[in-house]
Amino acid sequence: MLPSSRPAAAEIDDDQTPTRRPRVRKIVTRALAADICGGAFPPGATLPTENDLCLRYGVSRTVIREALKTLESKGLVVTRSRVGTQVCARETWNILDAEVLDWIGAQILDFGLLTNVLEARRAIEPAAADLAAQRATLQDIADVEHAFAAMRDSGGDLERFTEADVAFHVALLKASRNQVFLQLAGIIETAMRLSLHASNAVADLPGEAIEAHGALVEALRLRDSAAARRASGHILDLGERDTAIALQRGTARPSLT
């Protein structure tokens, strides 16, 4: 929580220091969102009045209003006349937004997001692999292969491996040459990074994942749609196994950078 004090509020007054407002707004938005995600203001609750929020976070009404607009745009709150600002049900939150995932933080396990991302990938990636084997350009395949090489050469560095893993699956979706899949790549990238980091962190045999990804690259090279679909399914099987382990151990924590 930001300290509430008259000097702090005066220091960031909108009229006196307008250039500071974007930074202050971001800090206050994050603090208010963290309180919502952490349960201080649970779904269905009505937020305190603007004046009370000003005192709570030590900022002006303008900053509070701008913070609330940001939260409303991401589905966390809704403002109604004569009712006030209420916290929305979690189902309305823009759970794929990078900022929202950051705000949720350690509470991510309560949202079932890791399992949901895996389910979505099961519906999308085998079909994308099938199409990529048929449609991918040589450059598309090179991009997938480059990401695979980065995975293979990560030297046991979890962060490097995960970033390469994300790049691999994004490149695969793009290689499908399906415009919807291409758009989905950008939408789910952050959530996929979180999911893959969790599963990669507990993988006892990372060589399994490297071998499975290599098989998919080879299927794309050979233009073998059936083999590409099978390889994608195997990758997801490994991900499901490791995600279950991460959830059981309670080690699935956000890593968005």
mmCIF file of C-alpha atoms in Angstrom:
data_model
loop_
_atom_site.group_PDB
_atom_site.id
_atom_site.type_symbol
_atom_site.label_atom_id
_atom_site.label_comp_id
_atom_site.label_asym_id
_atom_site.label_seq_id
_atom_site.Cartn_x
_atom_site.Cartn_y
_atom_site.Cartn_z
ATOM 1 C CA MET A 1 0.000 0.000 0.000
ATOM 2 C CA LEU A 2 1.271 3.470 -0.776
ATOM 3 C CA PRO A 3 1.758 5.709 2.261
ATOM 4 C CA SER A 4 -0.985 8.241 2.785
ATOM 5 C CA SER A 5 0.374 11.665 3.652
ATOM 6 C CA ARG A 6 -0.411 15.227 2.742
ATOM 7 C CA PRO A 7 3.122 16.002 1.415
ATOM 8 C CA ALA A 8 2.999 12.955 -0.894
ATOM 9 C CA ALA A 9 -0.340 13.999 -2.324
ATOM 10 C CA ALA A 10 0.869 17.567 -2.806
ATOM 11 C CA GLU A 11 4.054 16.410 -4.492
ATOM 12 C CA ILE A 12 2.174 14.572 -7.238
ATOM 13 C CA ASP A 13 -0.691 17.024 -7.653
ATOM 14 C CA ASP A 14 -1.775 16.889 -11.291
ATOM 15 C CA ASP A 15 -1.733 20.649 -11.838
ATOM 16 C CA GLN A 16 1.713 21.213 -10.352
ATOM 17 C CA THR A 17 3.598 18.242 -11.812
ATOM 18 C CA PRO A 18 1.725 16.867 -14.818
ATOM 19 C CA THR A 19 4.804 15.100 -16.195
ATOM 20 C CA ARG A 20 4.864 12.821 -13.156
ATOM 21 C CA ARG A 21 1.267 11.690 -13.504
ATOM 22 C CA PRO A 22 1.786 8.728 -15.864
ATOM 23 C CA ARG A 23 4.375 7.204 -13.527
ATOM 24 C CA VAL A 24 2.269 7.849 -10.438
ATOM 25 C CA ARG A 25 -0.856 6.530 -12.149
ATOM 26 C CA LYS A 26 0.963 3.301 -13.008
ATOM 27 C CA ILE A 27 2.121 2.848 -9.410
ATOM 28 C CA VAL A 28 -1.337 3.516 -7.992
ATOM 29 C CA THR A 29 -3.033 1.310 -10.584
ATOM 30 C CA ARG A 30 -0.702 -1.533 -9.686
ATOM 31 C CA ALA A 31 -1.291 -1.030 -5.946
ATOM 32 C CA LEU A 32 -5.074 -0.933 -6.325
ATOM 33 C CA ALA A 33 -5.023 -3.946 -8.667
ATOM 34 C CA ALA A 34 -2.847 -5.865 -6.225
ATOM 35 C CA ASP A 35 -5.370 -5.168 -3.463
ATOM 36 C CA ILE A 36 -8.161 -6.467 -5.691
ATOM 37 C CA CYS A 37 -6.247 -9.565 -6.794
ATOM 38 C CA GLY A 38 -5.092 -10.212 -3.243
ATOM 39 C CA GLY A 39 -8.634 -10.172 -1.866
ATOM 40 C CA ALA A 40 -8.634 -6.862 -0.007
ATOM 41 C CA PHE A 41 -11.470 -5.924 -2.373
ATOM 42 C CA PRO A 42 -13.021 -9.260 -3.433
ATOM 43 C CA PRO A 43 -15.315 -9.810 -6.437
ATOM 44 C CA GLY A 44 -18.702 -8.185 -5.866
ATOM 45 C CA ALA A 45 -17.342 -5.685 -3.363
ATOM 46 C CA THR A 46 -17.900 -1.961 -3.817
ATOM 47 C CA LEU A 47 -14.675 0.023 -3.685
ATOM 48 C CA PRO A 48 -14.318 2.882 -1.206
ATOM 49 C CA THR A 49 -15.267 6.357 -2.406
ATOM 50 C CA GLU A 50 -12.818 8.368 -4.458
ATOM 51 C CA ASN A 51 -11.962 10.476 -1.416
ATOM 52 C CA ASP A 52 -11.232 7.380 0.663
ATOM 53 C CA LEU A 53 -9.085 5.928 -2.130
ATOM 54 C CA CYS A 54 -7.187 9.219 -2.315
ATOM 55 C CA LEU A 55 -6.382 8.907 1.373
ATOM 56 C CA ARG A 56 -5.544 5.209 1.101
ATOM 57 C CA TYR A 57 -3.032 5.664 -1.720
ATOM 58 C CA GLY A 58 -1.933 9.236 -1.044
ATOM 59 C CA VAL A 59 -2.827 10.688 -4.443
ATOM 60 C CA SER A 60 -5.278 13.084 -6.062
ATOM 61 C CA ARG A 61 -8.776 12.297 -7.365
ATOM 62 C CA THR A 62 -7.584 12.610 -10.959
ATOM 63 C CA VAL A 63 -4.985 9.879 -10.472
ATOM 64 C CA ILE A 64 -7.552 7.616 -8.799
ATOM 65 C CA ARG A 65 -10.019 8.167 -11.632
ATOM 66 C CA GLU A 66 -7.407 7.358 -14.252
ATOM 67 C CA ALA A 67 -6.356 4.234 -12.357
ATOM 68 C CA LEU A 68 -9.970 3.077 -12.174
ATOM 69 C CA LYS A 69 -10.414 3.648 -15.902
ATOM 70 C CA THR A 70 -7.420 1.409 -16.567
ATOM 71 C CA LEU A 71 -8.774 -1.311 -14.298
ATOM 72 C CA GLU A 72 -12.200 -1.045 -15.926
ATOM 73 C CA SER A 73 -10.681 -1.403 -19.401
ATOM 74 C CA LYS A 74 -9.140 -4.700 -18.286
ATOM 75 C CA GLY A 75 -12.361 -6.031 -16.788
ATOM 76 C CA LEU A 76 -11.437 -5.839 -13.098
ATOM 77 C CA VAL A 77 -13.999 -3.226 -12.072
ATOM 78 C CA VAL A 78 -17.157 -1.585 -13.368
ATOM 79 C CA THR A 79 -18.520 1.823 -12.422
ATOM 80 C CA ARG A 80 -22.276 2.348 -12.185
ATOM 81 C CA SER A 81 -24.126 5.549 -11.413
ATOM 82 C CA ARG A 82 -25.597 5.694 -7.917
ATOM 83 C CA VAL A 83 -23.870 2.422 -7.089
ATOM 84 C CA GLY A 84 -20.170 3.170 -7.239
ATOM 85 C CA THR A 85 -17.280 1.113 -8.525
ATOM 86 C CA GLN A 86 -17.620 -2.618 -8.016
ATOM 87 C CA VAL A 87 -15.070 -5.400 -8.387
ATOM 88 C CA CYS A 88 -16.065 -7.729 -11.231
ATOM 89 C CA ALA A 89 -16.157 -11.496 -11.132
ATOM 90 C CA ARG A 90 -12.824 -13.033 -12.087
ATOM 91 C CA GLU A 91 -14.391 -14.494 -15.222
ATOM 92 C CA THR A 92 -14.565 -11.000 -16.721
ATOM 93 C CA TRP A 93 -10.916 -10.127 -16.061
ATOM 94 C CA ASN A 94 -8.678 -9.935 -19.117
ATOM 95 C CA ILE A 95 -6.625 -12.850 -17.906
ATOM 96 C CA LEU A 96 -4.372 -12.904 -20.985
ATOM 97 C CA ASP A 97 -3.251 -9.306 -20.475
ATOM 98 C CA ALA A 98 0.383 -9.077 -19.363
ATOM 99 C CA GLU A 99 -0.367 -6.392 -16.770
ATOM 100 C CA VAL A 100 -3.256 -8.369 -15.294
ATOM 101 C CA LEU A 101 -1.049 -11.454 -14.977
ATOM 102 C CA ASP A 102 1.582 -9.314 -13.271
ATOM 103 C CA TRP A 103 -1.014 -7.908 -10.851
ATOM 104 C CA ILE A 104 -2.308 -11.376 -9.996
ATOM 105 C CA GLY A 105 1.190 -12.426 -9.009
ATOM 106 C CA ALA A 106 1.422 -15.310 -6.556
ATOM 107 C CA GLN A 107 -2.362 -15.786 -6.612
ATOM 108 C CA ILE A 108 -2.078 -17.238 -10.108
ATOM 109 C CA LEU A 109 -2.557 -20.792 -8.812
ATOM 110 C CA ASP A 110 -6.056 -19.866 -7.639
ATOM 111 C CA PHE A 111 -7.132 -18.986 -11.189
ATOM 112 C CA GLY A 112 -6.524 -22.351 -12.869
ATOM 113 C CA LEU A 113 -4.740 -20.477 -15.655
ATOM 114 C CA LEU A 114 -1.954 -22.993 -16.217
ATOM 115 C CA THR A 115 -4.407 -25.798 -16.921
ATOM 116 C CA ASN A 116 -6.585 -23.526 -19.051
ATOM 117 C CA VAL A 117 -3.635 -22.464 -21.203
ATOM 118 C CA LEU A 118 -2.693 -26.092 -21.752
ATOM 119 C CA GLU A 119 -6.256 -26.957 -22.753
ATOM 120 C CA ALA A 120 -6.293 -24.083 -25.226
ATOM 121 C CA ARG A 121 -2.975 -25.170 -26.686
ATOM 122 C CA ARG A 122 -4.314 -28.713 -27.150
ATOM 123 C CA ALA A 123 -7.143 -27.307 -29.241
ATOM 124 C CA ILE A 124 -4.856 -25.093 -31.335
ATOM 125 C CA GLU A 125 -1.302 -26.342 -31.703
ATOM 126 C CA PRO A 126 -1.784 -29.782 -33.316
ATOM 127 C CA ALA A 127 -3.938 -28.159 -35.999
ATOM 128 C CA ALA A 128 -1.368 -25.387 -36.426
ATOM 129 C CA ALA A 129 1.403 -27.978 -36.783
ATOM 130 C CA ASP A 130 -0.632 -29.839 -39.393
ATOM 131 C CA LEU A 131 -1.185 -26.658 -41.391
ATOM 132 C CA ALA A 132 2.434 -25.538 -40.972
ATOM 133 C CA ALA A 133 3.662 -28.768 -42.536
ATOM 134 C CA GLN A 134 1.539 -27.946 -45.562
ATOM 135 C CA ARG A 135 1.875 -24.186 -45.836
ATOM 136 C CA ALA A 136 4.994 -22.922 -44.063
ATOM 137 C CA THR A 137 7.552 -21.052 -46.120
ATOM 138 C CA LEU A 138 11.219 -21.917 -45.866
ATOM 139 C CA GLN A 139 11.662 -18.830 -43.689
ATOM 140 C CA ASP A 140 8.830 -19.962 -41.406
ATOM 141 C CA ILE A 141 10.513 -23.326 -40.903
ATOM 142 C CA ALA A 142 13.860 -21.599 -40.359
ATOM 143 C CA ASP A 143 12.284 -19.482 -37.604
ATOM 144 C CA VAL A 144 10.927 -22.589 -35.865
ATOM 145 C CA GLU A 145 14.288 -24.321 -36.251
ATOM 146 C CA HIS A 146 16.158 -21.297 -34.893
ATOM 147 C CA ALA A 147 14.013 -21.327 -31.752
ATOM 148 C CA PHE A 148 14.577 -25.064 -31.403
ATOM 149 C CA ALA A 149 18.340 -24.562 -31.635
ATOM 150 C CA ALA A 150 18.135 -21.935 -28.879
ATOM 151 C CA MET A 151 16.268 -24.439 -26.677
ATOM 152 C CA ARG A 152 18.857 -27.129 -27.359
ATOM 153 C CA ASP A 153 21.768 -24.769 -26.693
ATOM 154 C CA SER A 154 20.358 -23.123 -23.549
ATOM 155 C CA GLY A 155 22.833 -24.993 -21.363
ATOM 156 C CA GLY A 156 20.399 -25.719 -18.551
ATOM 157 C CA ASP A 157 19.455 -22.039 -18.126
ATOM 158 C CA LEU A 158 15.733 -22.130 -17.308
ATOM 159 C CA GLU A 159 15.031 -18.561 -18.411
ATOM 160 C CA ARG A 160 16.835 -18.949 -21.738
ATOM 161 C CA PHE A 161 15.176 -22.310 -22.352
ATOM 162 C CA THR A 162 11.717 -20.919 -21.608
ATOM 163 C CA GLU A 163 12.161 -17.873 -23.838
ATOM 164 C CA ALA A 164 13.282 -20.138 -26.678
ATOM 165 C CA ASP A 165 10.364 -22.481 -25.960
ATOM 166 C CA VAL A 166 7.897 -19.582 -26.207
ATOM 167 C CA ALA A 167 9.542 -18.410 -29.433
ATOM 168 C CA PHE A 168 9.209 -21.937 -30.841
ATOM 169 C CA HIS A 169 5.469 -22.150 -30.254
ATOM 170 C CA VAL A 170 4.805 -18.604 -31.445
ATOM 171 C CA ALA A 171 6.781 -19.351 -34.623
ATOM 172 C CA LEU A 172 4.794 -22.546 -35.088
ATOM 173 C CA LEU A 173 1.471 -20.708 -34.909
ATOM 174 C CA LYS A 174 2.734 -18.149 -37.414
ATOM 175 C CA ALA A 175 4.020 -20.910 -39.691
ATOM 176 C CA SER A 176 0.483 -22.276 -39.991
ATOM 177 C CA ARG A 177 -0.274 -19.281 -42.217
ATOM 178 C CA ASN A 178 -3.686 -19.104 -40.573
ATOM 179 C CA GLN A 179 -4.580 -15.506 -39.743
ATOM 180 C CA VAL A 180 -6.590 -16.455 -36.663
ATOM 181 C CA PHE A 181 -3.739 -18.556 -35.260
ATOM 182 C CA LEU A 182 -1.343 -15.722 -36.030
ATOM 183 C CA GLN A 183 -3.472 -13.327 -33.976
ATOM 184 C CA LEU A 184 -3.751 -15.863 -31.162
ATOM 185 C CA ALA A 185 0.032 -16.083 -31.001
ATOM 186 C CA GLY A 186 0.202 -12.466 -29.858
ATOM 187 C CA ILE A 187 -2.727 -12.804 -27.481
ATOM 188 C CA ILE A 188 -1.575 -15.870 -25.556
ATOM 189 C CA GLU A 189 2.183 -15.294 -25.629
ATOM 190 C CA THR A 190 2.435 -13.947 -22.073
ATOM 191 C CA ALA A 191 0.194 -16.642 -20.628
ATOM 192 C CA MET A 192 2.121 -19.270 -22.565
ATOM 193 C CA ARG A 193 5.380 -17.956 -21.115
ATOM 194 C CA LEU A 194 3.971 -18.364 -17.614
ATOM 195 C CA SER A 195 2.715 -21.869 -18.352
ATOM 196 C CA LEU A 196 5.912 -23.050 -20.018
ATOM 197 C CA HIS A 197 8.091 -21.597 -17.271
ATOM 198 C CA ALA A 198 6.122 -23.544 -14.672
ATOM 199 C CA SER A 199 6.363 -26.845 -16.536
ATOM 200 C CA ASN A 200 9.992 -26.395 -17.586
ATOM 201 C CA ALA A 201 11.022 -25.645 -14.017
ATOM 202 C CA VAL A 202 10.041 -29.129 -12.820
ATOM 203 C CA ALA A 203 10.966 -31.180 -15.879
ATOM 204 C CA ASP A 204 13.276 -33.959 -14.666
ATOM 205 C CA LEU A 205 14.296 -34.887 -18.196
ATOM 206 C CA PRO A 206 14.546 -31.714 -20.322
ATOM 207 C CA GLY A 207 16.049 -33.868 -23.047
ATOM 208 C CA GLU A 208 12.580 -35.320 -23.602
ATOM 209 C CA ALA A 209 11.200 -31.910 -24.504
ATOM 210 C CA ILE A 210 14.149 -31.145 -26.779
ATOM 211 C CA GLU A 211 13.703 -34.458 -28.580
ATOM 212 C CA ALA A 212 9.963 -33.881 -28.995
ATOM 213 C CA HIS A 213 10.472 -30.373 -30.367
ATOM 214 C CA GLY A 214 13.165 -31.684 -32.702
ATOM 215 C CA ALA A 215 10.731 -34.268 -34.043
ATOM 216 C CA LEU A 216 8.286 -31.497 -34.887
ATOM 217 C CA VAL A 217 10.966 -29.525 -36.712
ATOM 218 C CA GLU A 218 11.826 -32.618 -38.741
ATOM 219 C CA ALA A 219 8.165 -33.200 -39.598
ATOM 220 C CA LEU A 220 7.916 -29.631 -40.901
ATOM 221 C CA ARG A 221 11.013 -30.117 -43.014
ATOM 222 C CA LEU A 222 9.545 -33.286 -44.526
ATOM 223 C CA ARG A 223 6.131 -31.652 -44.997
ATOM 224 C CA ASP A 224 4.607 -34.555 -43.052
ATOM 225 C CA SER A 225 1.344 -33.239 -41.599
ATOM 226 C CA ALA A 226 0.474 -36.395 -39.671
ATOM 227 C CA ALA A 227 3.917 -36.573 -38.079
ATOM 228 C CA ALA A 228 3.745 -32.866 -37.205
ATOM 229 C CA ARG A 229 0.407 -33.360 -35.480
ATOM 230 C CA ARG A 230 1.736 -36.369 -33.541
ATOM 231 C CA ALA A 231 4.873 -34.496 -32.476
ATOM 232 C CA SER A 232 2.778 -31.552 -31.292
ATOM 233 C CA GLY A 233 0.569 -33.894 -29.281
ATOM 234 C CA HIS A 234 3.615 -35.465 -27.651
ATOM 235 C CA ILE A 235 4.962 -32.048 -26.682
ATOM 236 C CA LEU A 236 1.627 -31.230 -25.055
ATOM 237 C CA ASP A 237 1.570 -34.581 -23.236
ATOM 238 C CA LEU A 238 4.924 -33.747 -21.682
ATOM 239 C CA GLY A 239 3.670 -30.270 -20.810
ATOM 240 C CA GLU A 240 0.576 -31.682 -19.149
ATOM 241 C CA ARG A 241 2.659 -34.064 -17.064
ATOM 242 C CA ASP A 242 5.072 -31.366 -15.903
ATOM 243 C CA THR A 243 2.319 -28.799 -15.273
ATOM 244 C CA ALA A 244 0.555 -31.298 -13.010
ATOM 245 C CA ILE A 245 3.790 -31.768 -11.068
ATOM 246 C CA ALA A 246 4.270 -28.003 -10.752
ATOM 247 C CA LEU A 247 0.736 -27.553 -9.437
ATOM 248 C CA GLN A 248 1.126 -30.433 -7.004
ATOM 249 C CA ARG A 249 4.352 -28.979 -5.638
ATOM 250 C CA GLY A 250 2.922 -25.461 -5.573
ATOM 251 C CA THR A 251 5.950 -24.214 -7.482
ATOM 252 C CA ALA A 252 4.096 -22.648 -10.402
ATOM 253 C CA ARG A 253 4.861 -18.984 -9.844
ATOM 254 C CA PRO A 254 4.749 -16.135 -12.340
ATOM 255 C CA SER A 255 7.810 -15.359 -14.429
ATOM 256 C CA LEU A 256 6.746 -12.828 -17.026
ATOM 257 C CA THR A 257 10.045 -11.270 -17.933
#
